[in-house]
Short mmCIF file of C-alpha atoms and ligand atoms in Angstrom, two decimals:
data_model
loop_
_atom_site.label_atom_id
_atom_site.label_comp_id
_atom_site.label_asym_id
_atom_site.label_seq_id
_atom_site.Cartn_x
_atom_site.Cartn_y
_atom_site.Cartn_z
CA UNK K 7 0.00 0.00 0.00
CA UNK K 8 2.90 2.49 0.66
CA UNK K 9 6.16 1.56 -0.73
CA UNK K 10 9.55 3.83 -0.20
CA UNK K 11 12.07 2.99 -3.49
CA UNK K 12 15.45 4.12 -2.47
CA UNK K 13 14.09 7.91 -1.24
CA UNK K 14 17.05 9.94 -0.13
CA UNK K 15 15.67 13.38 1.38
CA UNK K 16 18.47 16.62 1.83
CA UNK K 17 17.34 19.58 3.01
CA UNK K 18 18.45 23.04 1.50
CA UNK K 19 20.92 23.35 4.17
CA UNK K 20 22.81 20.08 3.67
CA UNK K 21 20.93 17.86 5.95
CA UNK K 22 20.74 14.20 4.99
CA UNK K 23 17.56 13.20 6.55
CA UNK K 24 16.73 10.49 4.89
CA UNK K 25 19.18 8.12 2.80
CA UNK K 26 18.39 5.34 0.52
CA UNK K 27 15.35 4.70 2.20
CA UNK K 28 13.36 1.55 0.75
CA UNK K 29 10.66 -0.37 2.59
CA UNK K 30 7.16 -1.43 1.96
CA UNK K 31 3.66 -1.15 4.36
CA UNK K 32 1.25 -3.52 3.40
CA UNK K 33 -2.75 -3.10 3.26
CA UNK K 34 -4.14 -2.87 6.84
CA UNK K 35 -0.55 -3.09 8.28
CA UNK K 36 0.30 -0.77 11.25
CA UNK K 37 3.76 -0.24 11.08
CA UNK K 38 5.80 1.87 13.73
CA UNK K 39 8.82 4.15 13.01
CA UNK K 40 10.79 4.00 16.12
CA UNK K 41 14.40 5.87 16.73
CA UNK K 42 16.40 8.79 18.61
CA UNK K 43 14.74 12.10 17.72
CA UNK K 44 16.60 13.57 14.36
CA UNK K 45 16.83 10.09 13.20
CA UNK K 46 14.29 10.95 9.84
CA UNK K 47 11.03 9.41 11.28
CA UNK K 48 9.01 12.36 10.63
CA UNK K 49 10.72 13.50 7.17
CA UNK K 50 9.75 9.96 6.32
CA UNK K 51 5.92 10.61 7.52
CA UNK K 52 5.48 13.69 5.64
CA UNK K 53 6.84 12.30 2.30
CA UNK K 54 4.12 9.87 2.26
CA UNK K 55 1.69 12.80 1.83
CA UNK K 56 3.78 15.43 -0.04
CA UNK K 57 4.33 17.83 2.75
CA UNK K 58 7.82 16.84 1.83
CA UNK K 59 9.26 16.14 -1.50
CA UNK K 60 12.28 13.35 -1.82
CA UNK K 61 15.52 14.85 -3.43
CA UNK K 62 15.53 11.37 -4.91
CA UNK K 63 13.89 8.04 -5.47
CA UNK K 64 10.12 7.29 -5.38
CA UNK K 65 7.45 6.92 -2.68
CA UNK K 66 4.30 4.86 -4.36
CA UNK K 67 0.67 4.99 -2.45
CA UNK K 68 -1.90 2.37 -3.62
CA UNK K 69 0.70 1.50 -6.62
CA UNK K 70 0.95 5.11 -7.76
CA UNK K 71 4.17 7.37 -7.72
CA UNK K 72 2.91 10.28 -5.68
CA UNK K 73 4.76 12.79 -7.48
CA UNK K 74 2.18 12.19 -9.90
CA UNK K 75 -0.99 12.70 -7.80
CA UNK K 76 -2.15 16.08 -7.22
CA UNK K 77 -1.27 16.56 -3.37
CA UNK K 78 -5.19 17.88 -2.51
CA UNK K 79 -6.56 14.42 -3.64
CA UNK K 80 -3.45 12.53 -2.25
CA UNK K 81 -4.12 13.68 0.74
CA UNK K 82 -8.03 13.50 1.03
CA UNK K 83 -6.77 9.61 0.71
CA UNK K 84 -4.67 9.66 4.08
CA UNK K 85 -5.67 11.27 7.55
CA UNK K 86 -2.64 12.34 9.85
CA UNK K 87 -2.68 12.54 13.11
CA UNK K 88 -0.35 15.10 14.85
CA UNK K 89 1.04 15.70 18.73
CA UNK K 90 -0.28 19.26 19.18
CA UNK K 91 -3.41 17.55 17.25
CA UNK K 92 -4.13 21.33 15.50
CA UNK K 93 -7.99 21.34 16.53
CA UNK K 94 -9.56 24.55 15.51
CA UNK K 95 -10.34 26.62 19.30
CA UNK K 96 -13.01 28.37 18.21
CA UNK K 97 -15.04 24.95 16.90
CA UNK K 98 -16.63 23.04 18.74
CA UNK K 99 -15.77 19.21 18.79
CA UNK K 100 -18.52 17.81 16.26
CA UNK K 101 -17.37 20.93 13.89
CA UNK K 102 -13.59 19.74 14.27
CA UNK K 103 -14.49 16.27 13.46
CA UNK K 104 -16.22 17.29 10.68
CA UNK K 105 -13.55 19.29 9.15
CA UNK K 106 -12.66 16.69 6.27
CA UNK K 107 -16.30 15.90 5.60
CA UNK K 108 -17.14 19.37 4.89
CA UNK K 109 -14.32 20.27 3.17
CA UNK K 110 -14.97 17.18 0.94
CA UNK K 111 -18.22 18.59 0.20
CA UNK K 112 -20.19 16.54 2.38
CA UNK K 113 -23.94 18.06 2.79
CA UNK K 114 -23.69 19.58 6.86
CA UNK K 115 -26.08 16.93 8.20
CA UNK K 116 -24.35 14.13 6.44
CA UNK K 117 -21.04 15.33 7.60
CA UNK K 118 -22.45 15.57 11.45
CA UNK K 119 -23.69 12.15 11.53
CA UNK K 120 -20.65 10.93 10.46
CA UNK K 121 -18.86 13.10 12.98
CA UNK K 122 -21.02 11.50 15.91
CA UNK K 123 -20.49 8.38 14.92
CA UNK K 124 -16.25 8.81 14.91
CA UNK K 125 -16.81 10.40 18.40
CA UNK K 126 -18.38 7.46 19.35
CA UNK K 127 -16.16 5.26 17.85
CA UNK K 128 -13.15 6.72 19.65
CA UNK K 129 -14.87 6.90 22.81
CA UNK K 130 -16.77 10.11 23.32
CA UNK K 131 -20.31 10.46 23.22
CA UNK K 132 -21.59 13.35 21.05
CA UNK K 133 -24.17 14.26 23.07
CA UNK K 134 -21.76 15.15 26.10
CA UNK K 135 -18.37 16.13 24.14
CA UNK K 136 -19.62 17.56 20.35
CA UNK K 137 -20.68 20.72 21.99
CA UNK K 138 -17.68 21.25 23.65
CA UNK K 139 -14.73 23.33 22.78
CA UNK K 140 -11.23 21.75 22.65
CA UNK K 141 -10.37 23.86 25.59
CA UNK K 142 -12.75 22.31 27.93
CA UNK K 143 -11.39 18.79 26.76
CA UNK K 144 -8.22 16.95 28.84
CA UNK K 145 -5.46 16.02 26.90
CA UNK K 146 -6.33 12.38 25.86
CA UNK K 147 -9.94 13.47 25.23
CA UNK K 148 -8.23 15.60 22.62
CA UNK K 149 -6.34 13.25 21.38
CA UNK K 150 -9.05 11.05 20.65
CA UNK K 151 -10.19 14.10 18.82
CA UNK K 152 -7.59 14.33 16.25
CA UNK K 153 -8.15 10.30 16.07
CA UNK K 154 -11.67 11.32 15.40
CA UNK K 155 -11.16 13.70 13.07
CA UNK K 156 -8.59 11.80 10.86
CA UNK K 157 -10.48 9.27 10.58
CA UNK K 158 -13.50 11.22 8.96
CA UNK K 159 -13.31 10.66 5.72
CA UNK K 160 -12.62 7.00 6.51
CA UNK K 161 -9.07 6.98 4.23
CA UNK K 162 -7.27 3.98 3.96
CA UNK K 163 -3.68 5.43 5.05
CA UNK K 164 -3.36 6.58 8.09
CA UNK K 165 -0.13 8.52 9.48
CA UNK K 166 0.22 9.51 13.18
CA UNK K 167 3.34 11.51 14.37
CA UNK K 168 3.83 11.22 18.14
CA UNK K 169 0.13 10.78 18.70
CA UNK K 170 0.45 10.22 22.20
CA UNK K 171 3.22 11.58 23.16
CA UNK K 172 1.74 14.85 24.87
CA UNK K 173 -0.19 12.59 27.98
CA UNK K 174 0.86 10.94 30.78
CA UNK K 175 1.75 7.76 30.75
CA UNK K 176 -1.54 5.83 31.66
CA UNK K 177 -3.67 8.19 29.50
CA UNK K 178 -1.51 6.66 26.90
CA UNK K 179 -1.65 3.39 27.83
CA UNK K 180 -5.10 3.94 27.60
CA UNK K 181 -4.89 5.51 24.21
CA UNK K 182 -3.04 2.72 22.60
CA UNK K 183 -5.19 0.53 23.57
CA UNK K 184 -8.52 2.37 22.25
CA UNK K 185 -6.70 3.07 19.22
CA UNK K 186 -5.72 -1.09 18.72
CA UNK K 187 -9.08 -1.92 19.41
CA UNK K 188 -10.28 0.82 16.40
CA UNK K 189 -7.47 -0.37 14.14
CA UNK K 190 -8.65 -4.30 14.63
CA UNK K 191 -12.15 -3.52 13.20
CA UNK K 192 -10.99 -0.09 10.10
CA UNK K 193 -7.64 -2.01 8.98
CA UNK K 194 -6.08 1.19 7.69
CA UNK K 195 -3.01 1.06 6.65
CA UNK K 196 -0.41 2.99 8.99
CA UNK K 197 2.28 4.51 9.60
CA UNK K 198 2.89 5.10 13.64
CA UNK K 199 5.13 7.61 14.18
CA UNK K 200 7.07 7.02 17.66
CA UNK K 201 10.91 7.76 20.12
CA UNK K 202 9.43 5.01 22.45
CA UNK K 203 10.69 1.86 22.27
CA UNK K 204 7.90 0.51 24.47
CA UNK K 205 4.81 2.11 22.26
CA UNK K 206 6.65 0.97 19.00
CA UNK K 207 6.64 -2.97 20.37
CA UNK K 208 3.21 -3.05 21.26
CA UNK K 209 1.58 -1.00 18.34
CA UNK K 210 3.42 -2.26 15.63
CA UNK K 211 2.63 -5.57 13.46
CA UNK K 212 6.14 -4.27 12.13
CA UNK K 213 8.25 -1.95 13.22
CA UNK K 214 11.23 0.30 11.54
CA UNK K 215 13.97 0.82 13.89
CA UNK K 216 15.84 4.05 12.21
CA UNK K 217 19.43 4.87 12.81
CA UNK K 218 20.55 7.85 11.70
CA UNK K 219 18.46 8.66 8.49
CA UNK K 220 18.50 4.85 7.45
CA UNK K 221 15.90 1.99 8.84
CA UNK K 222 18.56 -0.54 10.52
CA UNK K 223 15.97 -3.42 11.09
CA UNK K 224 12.63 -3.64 9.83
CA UNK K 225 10.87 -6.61 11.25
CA UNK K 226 8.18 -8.18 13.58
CA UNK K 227 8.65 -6.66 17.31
CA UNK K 228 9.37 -10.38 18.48
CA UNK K 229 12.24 -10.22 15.27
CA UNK K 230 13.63 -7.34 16.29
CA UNK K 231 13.36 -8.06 20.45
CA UNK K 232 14.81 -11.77 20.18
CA UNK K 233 16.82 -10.85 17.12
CA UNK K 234 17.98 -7.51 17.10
CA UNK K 235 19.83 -6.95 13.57
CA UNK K 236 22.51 -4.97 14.66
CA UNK K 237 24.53 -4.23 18.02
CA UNK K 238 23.06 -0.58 17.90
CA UNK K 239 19.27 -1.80 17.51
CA UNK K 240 19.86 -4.44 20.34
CA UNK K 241 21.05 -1.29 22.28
CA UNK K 242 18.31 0.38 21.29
CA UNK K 243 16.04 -1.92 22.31
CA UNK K 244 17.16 -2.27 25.62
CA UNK K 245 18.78 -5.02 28.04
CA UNK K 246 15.18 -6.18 29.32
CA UNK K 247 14.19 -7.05 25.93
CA UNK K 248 13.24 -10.39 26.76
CA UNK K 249 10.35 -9.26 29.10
CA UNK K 250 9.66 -7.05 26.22
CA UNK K 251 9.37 -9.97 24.23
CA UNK K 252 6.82 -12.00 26.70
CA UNK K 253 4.05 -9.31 26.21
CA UNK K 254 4.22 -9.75 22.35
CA UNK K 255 4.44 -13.05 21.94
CA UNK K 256 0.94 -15.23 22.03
CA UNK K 257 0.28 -18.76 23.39
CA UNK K 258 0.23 -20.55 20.73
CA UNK K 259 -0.95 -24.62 20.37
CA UNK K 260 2.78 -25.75 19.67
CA UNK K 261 3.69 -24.52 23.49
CA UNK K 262 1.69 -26.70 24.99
CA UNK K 263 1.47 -30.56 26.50
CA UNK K 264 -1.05 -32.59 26.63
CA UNK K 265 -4.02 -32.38 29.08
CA UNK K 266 -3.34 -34.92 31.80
CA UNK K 267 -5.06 -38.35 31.79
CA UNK K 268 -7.08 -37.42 34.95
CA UNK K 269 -8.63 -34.03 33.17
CA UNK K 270 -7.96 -30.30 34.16
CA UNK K 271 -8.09 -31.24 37.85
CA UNK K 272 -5.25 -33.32 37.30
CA UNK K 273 -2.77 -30.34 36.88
CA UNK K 274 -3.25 -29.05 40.94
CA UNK K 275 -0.11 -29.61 42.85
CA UNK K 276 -1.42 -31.24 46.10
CA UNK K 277 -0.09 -29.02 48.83
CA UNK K 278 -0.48 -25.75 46.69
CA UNK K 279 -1.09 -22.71 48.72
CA UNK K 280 -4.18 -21.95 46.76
CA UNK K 281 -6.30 -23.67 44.02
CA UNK K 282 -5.81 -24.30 40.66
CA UNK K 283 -5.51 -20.99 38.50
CA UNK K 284 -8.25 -19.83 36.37
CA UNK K 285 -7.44 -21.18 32.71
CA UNK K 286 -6.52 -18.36 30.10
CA UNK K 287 -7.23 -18.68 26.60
CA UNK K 288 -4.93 -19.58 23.48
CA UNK K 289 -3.66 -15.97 22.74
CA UNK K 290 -2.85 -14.81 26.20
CA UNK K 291 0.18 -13.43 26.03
CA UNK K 292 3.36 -15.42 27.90
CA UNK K 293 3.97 -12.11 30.04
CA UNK K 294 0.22 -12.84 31.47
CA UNK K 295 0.34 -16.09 31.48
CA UNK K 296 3.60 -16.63 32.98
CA UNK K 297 2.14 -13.72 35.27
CA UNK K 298 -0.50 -16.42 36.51
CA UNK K 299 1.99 -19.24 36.75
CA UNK K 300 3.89 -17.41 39.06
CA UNK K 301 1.52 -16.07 41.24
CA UNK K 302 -0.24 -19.31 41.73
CA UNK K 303 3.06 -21.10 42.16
CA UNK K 304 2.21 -23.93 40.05
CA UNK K 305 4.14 -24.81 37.24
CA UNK K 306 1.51 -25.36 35.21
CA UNK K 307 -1.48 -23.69 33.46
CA UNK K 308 -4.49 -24.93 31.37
CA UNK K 309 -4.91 -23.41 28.19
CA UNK K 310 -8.32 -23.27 26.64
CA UNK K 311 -9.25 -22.97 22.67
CA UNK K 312 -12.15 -20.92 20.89
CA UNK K 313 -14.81 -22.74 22.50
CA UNK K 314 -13.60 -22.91 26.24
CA UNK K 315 -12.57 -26.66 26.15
CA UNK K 316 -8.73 -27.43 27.50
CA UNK K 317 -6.39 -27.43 24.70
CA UNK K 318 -3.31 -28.25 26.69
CA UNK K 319 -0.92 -27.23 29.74
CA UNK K 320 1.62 -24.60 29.74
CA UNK K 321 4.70 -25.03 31.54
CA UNK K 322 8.22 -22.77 31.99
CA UNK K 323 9.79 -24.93 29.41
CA UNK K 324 6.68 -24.21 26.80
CA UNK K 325 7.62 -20.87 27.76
CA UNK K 326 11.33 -20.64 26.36
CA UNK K 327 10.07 -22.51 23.32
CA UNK K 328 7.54 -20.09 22.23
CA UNK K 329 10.02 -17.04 23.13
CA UNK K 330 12.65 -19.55 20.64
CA UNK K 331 10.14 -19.43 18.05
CA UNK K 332 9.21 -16.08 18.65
CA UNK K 333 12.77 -15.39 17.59
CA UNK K 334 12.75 -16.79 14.26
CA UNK K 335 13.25 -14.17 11.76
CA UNK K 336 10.09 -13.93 10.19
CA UNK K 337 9.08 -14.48 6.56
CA UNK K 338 9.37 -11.72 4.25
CA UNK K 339 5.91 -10.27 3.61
CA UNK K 340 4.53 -10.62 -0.17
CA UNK K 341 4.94 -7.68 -2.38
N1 ADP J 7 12.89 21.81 7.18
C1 ADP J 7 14.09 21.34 7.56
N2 ADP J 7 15.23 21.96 7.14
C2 ADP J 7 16.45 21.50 7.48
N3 ADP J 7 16.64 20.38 8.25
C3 ADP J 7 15.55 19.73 8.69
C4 ADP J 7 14.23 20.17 8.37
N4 ADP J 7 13.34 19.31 8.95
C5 ADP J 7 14.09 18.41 9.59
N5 ADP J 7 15.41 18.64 9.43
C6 ADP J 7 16.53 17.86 9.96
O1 ADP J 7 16.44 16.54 9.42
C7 ADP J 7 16.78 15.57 10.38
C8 ADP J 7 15.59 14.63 10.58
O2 ADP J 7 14.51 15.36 11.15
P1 ADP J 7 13.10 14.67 11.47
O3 ADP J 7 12.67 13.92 10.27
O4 ADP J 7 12.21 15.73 11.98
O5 ADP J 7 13.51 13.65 12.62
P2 ADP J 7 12.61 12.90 13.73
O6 ADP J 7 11.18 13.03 13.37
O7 ADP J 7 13.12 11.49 13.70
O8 ADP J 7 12.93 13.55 15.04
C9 ADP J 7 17.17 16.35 11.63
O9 ADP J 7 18.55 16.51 11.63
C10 ADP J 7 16.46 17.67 11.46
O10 ADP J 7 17.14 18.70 12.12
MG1 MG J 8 9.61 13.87 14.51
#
């Protein structure tokens, strides 16, 4: 959906922001740009929807070199989300998320309902917030705003630069996972725009890690945790990058052993110092679920399928194989 072909980008003053750049997003992908600020993330971003033009090379959207689409229409076809968000103050919050609509040509009552039904979708009813002005909003609530608004026009590309990087830490948590939950059921494709390390692993279906104007590994976050391509991405990444790893990486059938001859029952330790855990289904991630083996003290843990039934029994060992195969460089993706 958005492919870089070797895209250098110099600035009139000398500055090589971007060099040799080549990668490819495909549809419905979220893909994170993660690196030290200066690094080229954003001059990357804004070449996607002409705000920047590459010195060389070619950046195609949809199969089209953009330096042949009129910018106006390319970017009608990509929403972008920004840190200081850039609501209007003196609209309220149904007029802000109506912006693209309207501009679009949308009749007013058309492009209302649709900005209701965005608010809603990111979390804030219209009937409280719409009338509000983004002054009376809190930071996040804003945020959701610009989500809101971006999404308006429901394009298929979506870019967001820093888009929660102006709230506090659990507002952002928070955020993220709103904005996962959205992304599971629109599929846009995106680019995620982020310096943390931590918000790149657990957005990203991909993630770019950029040195200094070039991507150094481009790869699933379990890839580039367990595999880090180069001694400065490991650095990057950090020395806890296993427990990184754990809250990435899914239960999967292959981790487990069979369920014991004498049922579910059968995995209690007599002697325990409390019952036998709750089960958690295939999926959980080995962070929680290792997160219930330990707090139960049992070295063991049913894991249920789809329709509730026990699939198998996780143990520490099923643990280090799935973070093994979590390793494995994955497959290149089909262009
Ligand atoms: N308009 C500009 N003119 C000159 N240099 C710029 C301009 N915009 C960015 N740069 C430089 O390009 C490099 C990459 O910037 P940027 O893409 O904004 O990085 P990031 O988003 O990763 O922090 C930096 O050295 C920055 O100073
Ligand atoms: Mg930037």
């Amino acid at each position: 959906m958005i492919r870089f072909e070797h895209v250098t980008k110099r600035y009139p003053d000398g500055t090589t922001a971007v060099d040799d750049l080549s990668f490819e997003v495909a549809e419905g992908e979220l893909v994170t740009l993660v690196g030290p600020s200066g690094c080229g993330k954003t001059t990357t971003m804004m070449m996607v929807n002409r705000l920047v033009e590459p010195t060389s090379g070619r950046v195609l959207v949809d199969g089209q070199d953009i330096a042949d689409v009129d910018p106006v229409a390319l970017r009608r076809k990509i929403g972008y989300v920004i840190q200081q968000v850039g609501l209007f103050p003196h609209r309220t919050v149904l007029d802000n998320t109506a912006t693209v609509p309207a501009l679009l040509g949308w009749k007013k009552a058309a492009a209302r309902a649709r900005a209701a039904e965005l608010l809603d979708l990111v979390g804030l009813d219209p009937a409280v917030y719409g009338s509000r002005y983004p002054a009376q909003l809190s930071g996040g609530q804003r945020q959701r705003v610009g989500v809101a608004r971006a999404l308006a026009a429901d394009p298929p590309v979506l870019l967001m630069d820093e888009p929660f990087g102006a709230v506090d830490p659990v507002v952002r948590e928070r955020l993220q996972n709103e904005f996962l939950a959205l992304q599971a059921t629109v599929r846009k494709t995106v680019l995620l725009v982020t310096h943390d390390i931590e918000e790149a692993v657990r957005m990203g279906d991909r993630m770019a890690v950029y040195g200094q104007g070039r991507i150094e590994q481009f790869d699933a976050p379990a890839t580039v945790l367990g595999a880090p391509a180069t001694p400065y991405v490991a650095d990057f990444v950090g020395s806890d990058r296993g427990l990184k790893r754990l809250a990435v990486t899914p239960v999967t059938e292959a981790d487990l052993e069979p369920v014991p001859a004498g049922g579910p029952a059968a995995t209690d330790t007599p002697g325990s110092r409390d019952g036998a855990p709750d089960p958690v289904p295939l999926g959980t991630s080995l962070k929680d679920a290792l997160a219930v083996l330990l707090q139960h003290d049992k070295g063991r843990l049913m894991v249920t399928g789809d329709d509730g039934r026990p699939l198998g029994v996780l143990t520490p060992e099923g643990v280090h194989r799935a973070l093994r195969r979590a390793s494995a460089p994955a497959p290149a993706p089909a262009s």
